[in-house]
Short mmCIF file of C-alpha atoms and ligand atoms in Angstrom, two decimals:
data_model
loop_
_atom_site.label_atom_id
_atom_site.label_comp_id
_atom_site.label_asym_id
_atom_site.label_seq_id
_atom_site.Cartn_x
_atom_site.Cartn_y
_atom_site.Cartn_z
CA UNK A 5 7.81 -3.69 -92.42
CA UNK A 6 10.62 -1.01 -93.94
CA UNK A 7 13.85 -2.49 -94.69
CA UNK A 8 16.76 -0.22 -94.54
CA UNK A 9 20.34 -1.42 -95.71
CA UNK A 10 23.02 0.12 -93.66
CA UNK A 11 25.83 -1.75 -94.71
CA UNK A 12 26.63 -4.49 -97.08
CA UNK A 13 30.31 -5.56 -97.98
CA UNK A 14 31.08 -8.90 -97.34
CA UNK A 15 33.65 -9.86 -95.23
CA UNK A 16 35.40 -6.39 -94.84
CA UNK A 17 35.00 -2.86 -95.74
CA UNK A 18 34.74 -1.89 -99.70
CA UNK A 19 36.39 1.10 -100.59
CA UNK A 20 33.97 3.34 -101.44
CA UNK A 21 30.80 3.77 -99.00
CA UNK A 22 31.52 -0.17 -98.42
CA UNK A 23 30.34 -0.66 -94.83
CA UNK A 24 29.95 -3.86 -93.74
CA UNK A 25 26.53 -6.28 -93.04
CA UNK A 26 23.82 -3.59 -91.10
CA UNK A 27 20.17 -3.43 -91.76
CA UNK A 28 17.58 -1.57 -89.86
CA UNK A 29 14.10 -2.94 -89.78
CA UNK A 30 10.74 -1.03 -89.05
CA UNK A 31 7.63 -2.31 -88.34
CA UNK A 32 4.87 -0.98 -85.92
CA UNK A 33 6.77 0.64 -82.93
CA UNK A 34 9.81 -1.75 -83.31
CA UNK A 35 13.00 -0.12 -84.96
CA UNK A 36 15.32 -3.03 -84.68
CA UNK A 37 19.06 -2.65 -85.91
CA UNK A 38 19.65 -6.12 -87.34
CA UNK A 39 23.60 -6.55 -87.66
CA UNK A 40 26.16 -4.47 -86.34
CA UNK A 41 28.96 -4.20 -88.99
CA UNK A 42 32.09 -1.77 -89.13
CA UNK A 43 30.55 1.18 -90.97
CA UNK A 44 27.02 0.02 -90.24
CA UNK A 45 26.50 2.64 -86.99
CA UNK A 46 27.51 5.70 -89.35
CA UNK A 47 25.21 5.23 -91.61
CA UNK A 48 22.10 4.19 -89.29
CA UNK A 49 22.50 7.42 -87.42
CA UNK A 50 21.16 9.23 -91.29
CA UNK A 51 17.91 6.82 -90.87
CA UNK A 52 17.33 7.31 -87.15
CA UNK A 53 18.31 8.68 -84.10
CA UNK A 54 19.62 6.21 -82.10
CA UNK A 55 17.69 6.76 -79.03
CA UNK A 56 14.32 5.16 -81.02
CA UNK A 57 16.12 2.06 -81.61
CA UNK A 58 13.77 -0.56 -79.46
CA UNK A 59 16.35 -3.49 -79.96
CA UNK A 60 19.70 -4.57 -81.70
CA UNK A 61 19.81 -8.33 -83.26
CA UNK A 62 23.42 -9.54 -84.06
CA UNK A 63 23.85 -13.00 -86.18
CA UNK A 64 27.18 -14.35 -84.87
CA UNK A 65 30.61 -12.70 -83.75
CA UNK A 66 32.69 -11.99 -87.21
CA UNK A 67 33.41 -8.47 -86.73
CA UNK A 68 31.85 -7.54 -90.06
CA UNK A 69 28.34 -7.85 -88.17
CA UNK A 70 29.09 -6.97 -84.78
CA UNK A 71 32.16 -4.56 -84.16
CA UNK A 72 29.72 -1.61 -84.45
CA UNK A 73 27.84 -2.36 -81.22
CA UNK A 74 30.57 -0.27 -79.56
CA UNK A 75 29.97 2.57 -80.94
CA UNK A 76 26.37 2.71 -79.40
CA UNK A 77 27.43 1.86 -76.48
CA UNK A 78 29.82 4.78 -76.56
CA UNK A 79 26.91 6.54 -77.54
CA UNK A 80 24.45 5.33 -75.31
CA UNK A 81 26.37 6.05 -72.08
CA UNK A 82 27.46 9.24 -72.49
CA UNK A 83 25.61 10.86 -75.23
CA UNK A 84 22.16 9.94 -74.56
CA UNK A 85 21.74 8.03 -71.13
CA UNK A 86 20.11 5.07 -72.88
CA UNK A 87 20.20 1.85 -71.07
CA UNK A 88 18.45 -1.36 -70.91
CA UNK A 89 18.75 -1.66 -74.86
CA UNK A 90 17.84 -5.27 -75.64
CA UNK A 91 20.14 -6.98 -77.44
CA UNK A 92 19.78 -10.42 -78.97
CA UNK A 93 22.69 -12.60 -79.82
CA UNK A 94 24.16 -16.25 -79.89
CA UNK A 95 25.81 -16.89 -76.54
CA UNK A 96 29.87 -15.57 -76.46
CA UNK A 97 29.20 -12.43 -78.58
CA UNK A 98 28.67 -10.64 -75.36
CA UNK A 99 31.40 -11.82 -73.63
CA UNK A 100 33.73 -11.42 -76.96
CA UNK A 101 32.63 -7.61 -77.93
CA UNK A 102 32.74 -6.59 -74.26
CA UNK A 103 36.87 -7.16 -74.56
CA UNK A 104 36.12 -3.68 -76.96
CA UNK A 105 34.28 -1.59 -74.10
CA UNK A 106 35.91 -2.96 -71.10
CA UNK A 107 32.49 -3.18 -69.13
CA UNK A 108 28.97 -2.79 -70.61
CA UNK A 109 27.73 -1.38 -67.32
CA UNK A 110 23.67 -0.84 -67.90
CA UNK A 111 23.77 -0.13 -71.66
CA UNK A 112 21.96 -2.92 -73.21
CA UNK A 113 19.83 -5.95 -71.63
CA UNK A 114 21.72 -8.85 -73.39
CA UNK A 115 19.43 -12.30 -74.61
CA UNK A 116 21.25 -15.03 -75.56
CA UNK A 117 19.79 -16.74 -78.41
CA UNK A 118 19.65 -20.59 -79.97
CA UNK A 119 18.51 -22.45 -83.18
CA UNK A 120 15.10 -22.83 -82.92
CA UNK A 121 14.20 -20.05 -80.56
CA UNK A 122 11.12 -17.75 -80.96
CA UNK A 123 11.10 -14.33 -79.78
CA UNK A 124 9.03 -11.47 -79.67
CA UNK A 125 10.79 -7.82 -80.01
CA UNK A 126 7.97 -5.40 -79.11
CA UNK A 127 5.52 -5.77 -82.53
CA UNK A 128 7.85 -8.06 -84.75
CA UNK A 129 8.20 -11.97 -84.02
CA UNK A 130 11.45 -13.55 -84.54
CA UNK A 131 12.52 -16.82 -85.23
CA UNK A 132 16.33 -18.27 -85.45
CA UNK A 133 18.01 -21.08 -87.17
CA UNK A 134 21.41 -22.37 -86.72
CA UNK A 135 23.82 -21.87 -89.96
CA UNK A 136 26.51 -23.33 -92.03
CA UNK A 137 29.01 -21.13 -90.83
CA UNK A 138 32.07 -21.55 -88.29
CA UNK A 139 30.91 -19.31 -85.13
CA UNK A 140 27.68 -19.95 -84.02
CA UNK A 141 25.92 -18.24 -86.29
CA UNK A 142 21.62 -17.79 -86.90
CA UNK A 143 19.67 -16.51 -89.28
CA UNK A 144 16.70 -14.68 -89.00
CA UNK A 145 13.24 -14.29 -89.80
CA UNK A 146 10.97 -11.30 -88.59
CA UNK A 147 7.41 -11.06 -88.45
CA UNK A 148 5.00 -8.37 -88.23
CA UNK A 149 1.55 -8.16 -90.19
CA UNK A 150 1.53 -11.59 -91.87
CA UNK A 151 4.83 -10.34 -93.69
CA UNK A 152 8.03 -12.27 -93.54
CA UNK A 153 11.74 -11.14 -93.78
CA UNK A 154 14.21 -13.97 -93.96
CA UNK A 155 17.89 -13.15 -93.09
CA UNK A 156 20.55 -16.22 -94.00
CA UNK A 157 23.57 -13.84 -92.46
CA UNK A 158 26.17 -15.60 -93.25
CA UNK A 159 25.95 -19.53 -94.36
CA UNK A 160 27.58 -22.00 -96.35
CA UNK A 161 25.20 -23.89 -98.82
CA UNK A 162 24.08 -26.69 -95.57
CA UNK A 163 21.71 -24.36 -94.24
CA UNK A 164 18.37 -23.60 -96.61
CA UNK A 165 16.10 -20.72 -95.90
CA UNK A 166 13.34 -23.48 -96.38
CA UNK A 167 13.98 -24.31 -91.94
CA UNK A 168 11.16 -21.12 -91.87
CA UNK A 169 8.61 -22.71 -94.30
CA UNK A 170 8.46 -21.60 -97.89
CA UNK A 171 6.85 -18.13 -99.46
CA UNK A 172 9.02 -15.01 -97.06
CA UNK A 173 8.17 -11.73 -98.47
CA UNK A 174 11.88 -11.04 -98.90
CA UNK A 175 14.81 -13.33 -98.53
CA UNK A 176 17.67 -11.13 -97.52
CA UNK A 177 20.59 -14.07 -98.74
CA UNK A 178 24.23 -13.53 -98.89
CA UNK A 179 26.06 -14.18 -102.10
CA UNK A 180 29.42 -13.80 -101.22
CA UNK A 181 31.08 -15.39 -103.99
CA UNK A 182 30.28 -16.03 -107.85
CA UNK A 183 30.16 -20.02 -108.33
CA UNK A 184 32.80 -20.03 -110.57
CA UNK A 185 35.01 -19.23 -107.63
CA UNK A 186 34.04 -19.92 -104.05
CA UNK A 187 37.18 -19.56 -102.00
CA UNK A 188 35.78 -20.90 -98.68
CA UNK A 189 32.44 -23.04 -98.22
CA UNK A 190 30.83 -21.00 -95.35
CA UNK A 191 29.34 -18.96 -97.75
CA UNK A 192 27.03 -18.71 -100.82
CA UNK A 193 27.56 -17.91 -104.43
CA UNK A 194 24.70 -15.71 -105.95
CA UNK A 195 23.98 -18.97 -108.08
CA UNK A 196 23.36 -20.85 -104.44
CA UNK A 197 21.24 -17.93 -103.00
CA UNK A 198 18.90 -18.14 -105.86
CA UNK A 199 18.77 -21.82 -105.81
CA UNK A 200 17.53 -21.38 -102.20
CA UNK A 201 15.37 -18.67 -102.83
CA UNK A 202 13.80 -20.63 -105.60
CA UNK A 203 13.26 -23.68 -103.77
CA UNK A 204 12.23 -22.02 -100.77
CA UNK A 205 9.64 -20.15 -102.77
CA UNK A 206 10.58 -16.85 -101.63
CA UNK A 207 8.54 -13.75 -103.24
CA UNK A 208 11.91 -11.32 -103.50
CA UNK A 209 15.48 -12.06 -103.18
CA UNK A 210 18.13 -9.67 -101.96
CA UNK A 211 21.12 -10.39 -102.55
CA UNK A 212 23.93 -9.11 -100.32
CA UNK A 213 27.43 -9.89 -98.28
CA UNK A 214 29.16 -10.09 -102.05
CA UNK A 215 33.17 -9.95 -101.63
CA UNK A 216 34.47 -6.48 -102.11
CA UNK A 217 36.12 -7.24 -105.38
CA UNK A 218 33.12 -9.52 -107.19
CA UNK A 219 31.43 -7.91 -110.14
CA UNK A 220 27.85 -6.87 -108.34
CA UNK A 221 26.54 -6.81 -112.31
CA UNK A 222 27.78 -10.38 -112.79
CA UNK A 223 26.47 -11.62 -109.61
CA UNK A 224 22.76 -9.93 -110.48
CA UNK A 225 23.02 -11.71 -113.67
CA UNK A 226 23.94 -15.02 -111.47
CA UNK A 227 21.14 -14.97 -109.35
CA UNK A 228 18.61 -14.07 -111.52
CA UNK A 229 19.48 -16.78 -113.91
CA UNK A 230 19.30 -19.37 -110.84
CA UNK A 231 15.83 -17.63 -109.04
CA UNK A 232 14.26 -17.13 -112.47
CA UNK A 233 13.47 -13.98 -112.04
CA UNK A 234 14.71 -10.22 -111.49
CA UNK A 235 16.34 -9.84 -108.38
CA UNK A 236 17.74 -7.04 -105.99
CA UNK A 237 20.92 -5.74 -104.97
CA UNK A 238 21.28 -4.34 -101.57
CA UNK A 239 23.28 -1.00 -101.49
CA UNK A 240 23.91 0.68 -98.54
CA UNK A 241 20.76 3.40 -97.88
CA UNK A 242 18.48 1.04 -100.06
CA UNK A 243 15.05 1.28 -98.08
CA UNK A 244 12.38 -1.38 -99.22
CA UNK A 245 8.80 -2.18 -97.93
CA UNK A 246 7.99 -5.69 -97.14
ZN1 ZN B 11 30.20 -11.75 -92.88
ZN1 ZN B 12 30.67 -14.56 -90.80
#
């Protein structure tokens, strides 16, 4: 599997190349665009064209992982007469980004998915878990070769990356804030993400979703400290094999 980050900021837009929460994931013939963030769709379209993309997977309805979906439908319907696209989501995000479009007509082939659902995109099986986080709201874990990507989106510290069994290949956690001040409990500090990560046994940690303003160095330094060892900063264009 090949790990692309699109987008990263937490929450909204950074100011400089700060798009917000978009990975693509490769693995076999699957090219799945994981999060659909404002900012996210610009920069996927310098990794791939989007007429390869097999399927889109969208956590929950903030706009910081979803707005983007417009744009490819924009795209899909009148720039390269794509339909069909399947898109997975928990229930409402269809009916809430559709307010952006007017109609989706025959642009994607929505799936509405639960905590605890399985699912298999083409050559990658995925697996969802329900959140600690206001809108309905799953993270993710893909599968494709006996590796394992774990994706918390976004979660306050209830939810433990341990629901998918211990040992993912990379944990892709978001670290919102730094623990000496989290302004809202729906998210993570980097200290909590590596907590998880540690006790979930995960092989690398990612860290992601940090506030615009948070010191990313600080943050590394707060993680690592909690997971014990070196960890990773996503950065938008940052491609990693899993
Ligand atoms: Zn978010
Ligand atoms: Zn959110």
């Amino acid at each position: 599997m090949e790990l692309t980050v699109l987008g990263c900021s937490g929450s909204y837009g950074a100011p400089v190349g700060g798009a917000c929460s978009g990975y693509l994931v490769r693995a076999g013939t699957s090219a799945i665009w994981m999060d659909c963030g404002n900012g996210s769709f610009t920069n996927l379209q310098q990794h791939i064209n989007p007429a390869e993309l097999t399927a889109v997977v969208i956590t929950h309805a903030h706009p910081d992982h979803c707005v983007d979906l417009y744009g490819l439908h924009v795209c899909a319907k009148y720039g390269l007469d794509m339909s069909e696209l399947p898109v997975y989501a928990p229930e409402g995000v269809e009916k809430q980004l559709e307010t952006l479009v007017g109609s989706w007509t025959d642009t994607f082939d929505w799936h509405a998915v639960a905590d605890g659902d399985s699912v298999q995109i083409d050559d990658v099986a995925a697996r969802f878990s329900r959140t600690d986080h206001p809108p309905p709201t799953l993270a993710v874990e893909l599968a494709h070769d006996g590796k394992r990507l774990v994706y918390t989106s976004d979660t306050g510290p209830g939810w433990s990356p341990e629901v998918f069994g211990s040992g993912a290949d990379l944990l892709l956690s978001e670290a919102t804030y730094q623990h000496d001040d989290i302004r809202a409990p729906i998210h993570l500090s980097a200290r909590q993400a590596g907590e998880y990560a540690r006790a979930a046994q995960a092989r690398r940690l990612m860290l992601t979703h940090l506030w615009p303003t948070v010191d990313p160095v600080a943050s590394v330094e707060e993680g690592n400290e909690a997971f014990g060892r070196a960890i990773v900063l996503a950065a938008p264009h940052l491609v990693t094999h899993i």
